[in-house]
Amino acid sequence: MAALEDSSAGRVIGALVSPVRTFRSLAERPTWGVALAVLLVISTLVGVLANKRVDPNDVRQSVQQRMEKSGQQVTPEQLDRAMTMTAKISAVTLWLIPIFVAVAYLVIALLFFGAFRFFGGSEISYRSSFATAVHAFMPGMVAALLTLPVILTHDHLKLKEVQGGNLLASNVGAFAPDSVGPAVRALLTSLDFFSIWTLILLVIGYKATAKVSTANAATVAVVLWALYVGFKVGIAALFG
């Protein structure tokens, strides 16, 4: 019987249940097509379904608050026009989710590629880096599959829960009081079970594919993750 890591489809599951063997196999023969396709499909499905179930009253209130923050005196007619425009923009951007997700993985792979090539002394190729990245993010597939029942069993979802990624309540931010500020909430939502799982897989994966020590792989992964969290918190502090 063929091992999971022997096929592209098997590696999708192998990255979760047998990561050491799977990433060693990726180091020898990097593949990424099936893993990327799975992530794109599930991300788009969850994004579209969640958006369709967002409470329209929450959206209307959010749009009104943004307009009032800009100093406008909001009339019902202006709010209706803004809602119409928001709906049109959302209808277009929803189907751009696969592009956004693919670009995100390309950038992540590039960052790891650059870090290991220029600071870690590795000879890893970009293809190997990309293959490692998409397979290390397979916990996102698990999170998405667990989120689907939550979405489908609710007629309406709160806008803040959808935007904050708290539908699954897998991060500390999901249990924070409403009085917590945007920056602190952004930090707390980063302390997520699936994010930590992904971080561990990134360390295991790049140790194998970049052929570096565990310490080097962990340093690069943690530093890049910390920079991402810092950027996320900074954006929330400025625009939250």
PDB file of N, CA and C in Angstrom, residues 1-15 17-18 21-22 25 29:
ATOM      1  N   MET A   1       0.848  -1.203   0.000  1.00  0.00           N
ATOM      2  CA  MET A   1       0.000   0.000   0.000  1.00  0.00           C
ATOM      3  C   MET A   1       0.881   1.251   0.000  1.00  0.00           C
ATOM      4  N   ALA A   2       0.562   2.178  -0.894  1.00  0.00           N
ATOM      5  CA  ALA A   2       1.359   3.398  -1.011  1.00  0.00           C
ATOM      6  C   ALA A   2       1.199   4.274   0.225  1.00  0.00           C
ATOM      7  N   ALA A   3       2.280   4.894   0.641  1.00  0.00           N
ATOM      8  CA  ALA A   3       2.232   5.815   1.775  1.00  0.00           C
ATOM      9  C   ALA A   3       1.592   7.126   1.353  1.00  0.00           C
ATOM     10  N   LEU A   4       1.083   7.871   2.340  1.00  0.00           N
ATOM     11  CA  LEU A   4       0.410   9.131   2.045  1.00  0.00           C
ATOM     12  C   LEU A   4       1.312  10.094   1.282  1.00  0.00           C
ATOM     13  N   GLU A   5       2.567  10.131   1.687  1.00  0.00           N
ATOM     14  CA  GLU A   5       3.475  11.120   1.103  1.00  0.00           C
ATOM     15  C   GLU A   5       3.901  10.778  -0.322  1.00  0.00           C
ATOM     16  N   ASP A   6       3.470   9.630  -0.843  1.00  0.00           N
ATOM     17  CA  ASP A   6       3.872   9.236  -2.191  1.00  0.00           C
ATOM     18  C   ASP A   6       3.076   9.937  -3.290  1.00  0.00           C
ATOM     19  N   SER A   7       1.938  10.515  -2.945  1.00  0.00           N
ATOM     20  CA  SER A   7       1.109  11.189  -3.944  1.00  0.00           C
ATOM     21  C   SER A   7       0.792  12.612  -3.522  1.00  0.00           C
ATOM     22  N   SER A   8       0.478  13.452  -4.487  1.00  0.00           N
ATOM     23  CA  SER A   8       0.144  14.852  -4.184  1.00  0.00           C
ATOM     24  C   SER A   8      -1.101  14.940  -3.317  1.00  0.00           C
ATOM     25  N   ALA A   9      -2.108  14.122  -3.631  1.00  0.00           N
ATOM     26  CA  ALA A   9      -3.335  14.131  -2.834  1.00  0.00           C
ATOM     27  C   ALA A   9      -3.068  13.603  -1.424  1.00  0.00           C
ATOM     28  N   GLY A  10      -2.263  12.560  -1.318  1.00  0.00           N
ATOM     29  CA  GLY A  10      -1.953  11.996  -0.014  1.00  0.00           C
ATOM     30  C   GLY A  10      -1.191  12.962   0.872  1.00  0.00           C
ATOM     31  N   ARG A  11      -0.399  13.816   0.255  1.00  0.00           N
ATOM     32  CA  ARG A  11       0.394  14.775   1.037  1.00  0.00           C
ATOM     33  C   ARG A  11      -0.482  15.809   1.735  1.00  0.00           C
ATOM     34  N   VAL A  12      -1.660  16.062   1.183  1.00  0.00           N
ATOM     35  CA  VAL A  12      -2.588  17.005   1.825  1.00  0.00           C
ATOM     36  C   VAL A  12      -2.950  16.501   3.220  1.00  0.00           C
ATOM     37  N   ILE A  13      -3.226  15.210   3.328  1.00  0.00           N
ATOM     38  CA  ILE A  13      -3.534  14.602   4.626  1.00  0.00           C
ATOM     39  C   ILE A  13      -2.246  14.302   5.388  1.00  0.00           C
ATOM     40  N   GLY A  14      -1.220  13.872   4.669  1.00  0.00           N
ATOM     41  CA  GLY A  14       0.039  13.533   5.311  1.00  0.00           C
ATOM     42  C   GLY A  14       0.657  14.696   6.065  1.00  0.00           C
ATOM     43  N   ALA A  15       0.487  15.915   5.553  1.00  0.00           N
ATOM     44  CA  ALA A  15       1.033  17.087   6.240  1.00  0.00           C
ATOM     45  C   ALA A  15       0.430  17.254   7.630  1.00  0.00           C
ATOM     46  N   VAL A  17      -1.136  14.504   9.483  1.00  0.00           N
ATOM     47  CA  VAL A  17      -1.030  13.319  10.344  1.00  0.00           C
ATOM     48  C   VAL A  17       0.363  12.702  10.377  1.00  0.00           C
ATOM     49  N   SER A  18       1.168  13.021   9.365  1.00  0.00           N
ATOM     50  CA  SER A  18       2.539  12.491   9.326  1.00  0.00           C
ATOM     51  C   SER A  18       3.468  13.549   8.724  1.00  0.00           C
ATOM     52  N   ARG A  21       7.506  12.817   7.764  1.00  0.00           N
ATOM     53  CA  ARG A  21       7.696  12.013   6.560  1.00  0.00           C
ATOM     54  C   ARG A  21       7.216  12.762   5.313  1.00  0.00           C
ATOM     55  N   THR A  22       6.123  13.484   5.442  1.00  0.00           N
ATOM     56  CA  THR A  22       5.572  14.197   4.289  1.00  0.00           C
ATOM     57  C   THR A  22       6.510  15.303   3.821  1.00  0.00           C
ATOM     58  N   SER A  25       9.513  14.004   2.107  1.00  0.00           N
ATOM     59  CA  SER A  25       9.174  13.627   0.742  1.00  0.00           C
ATOM     60  C   SER A  25       9.091  14.857  -0.157  1.00  0.00           C
ATOM     61  N   ARG A  29      10.826  15.736  -3.700  1.00  0.00           N
ATOM     62  CA  ARG A  29       9.989  15.957  -4.884  1.00  0.00           C
ATOM     63  C   ARG A  29       8.887  16.943  -4.525  1.00  0.00           C
TER      64      ARG A  29
END
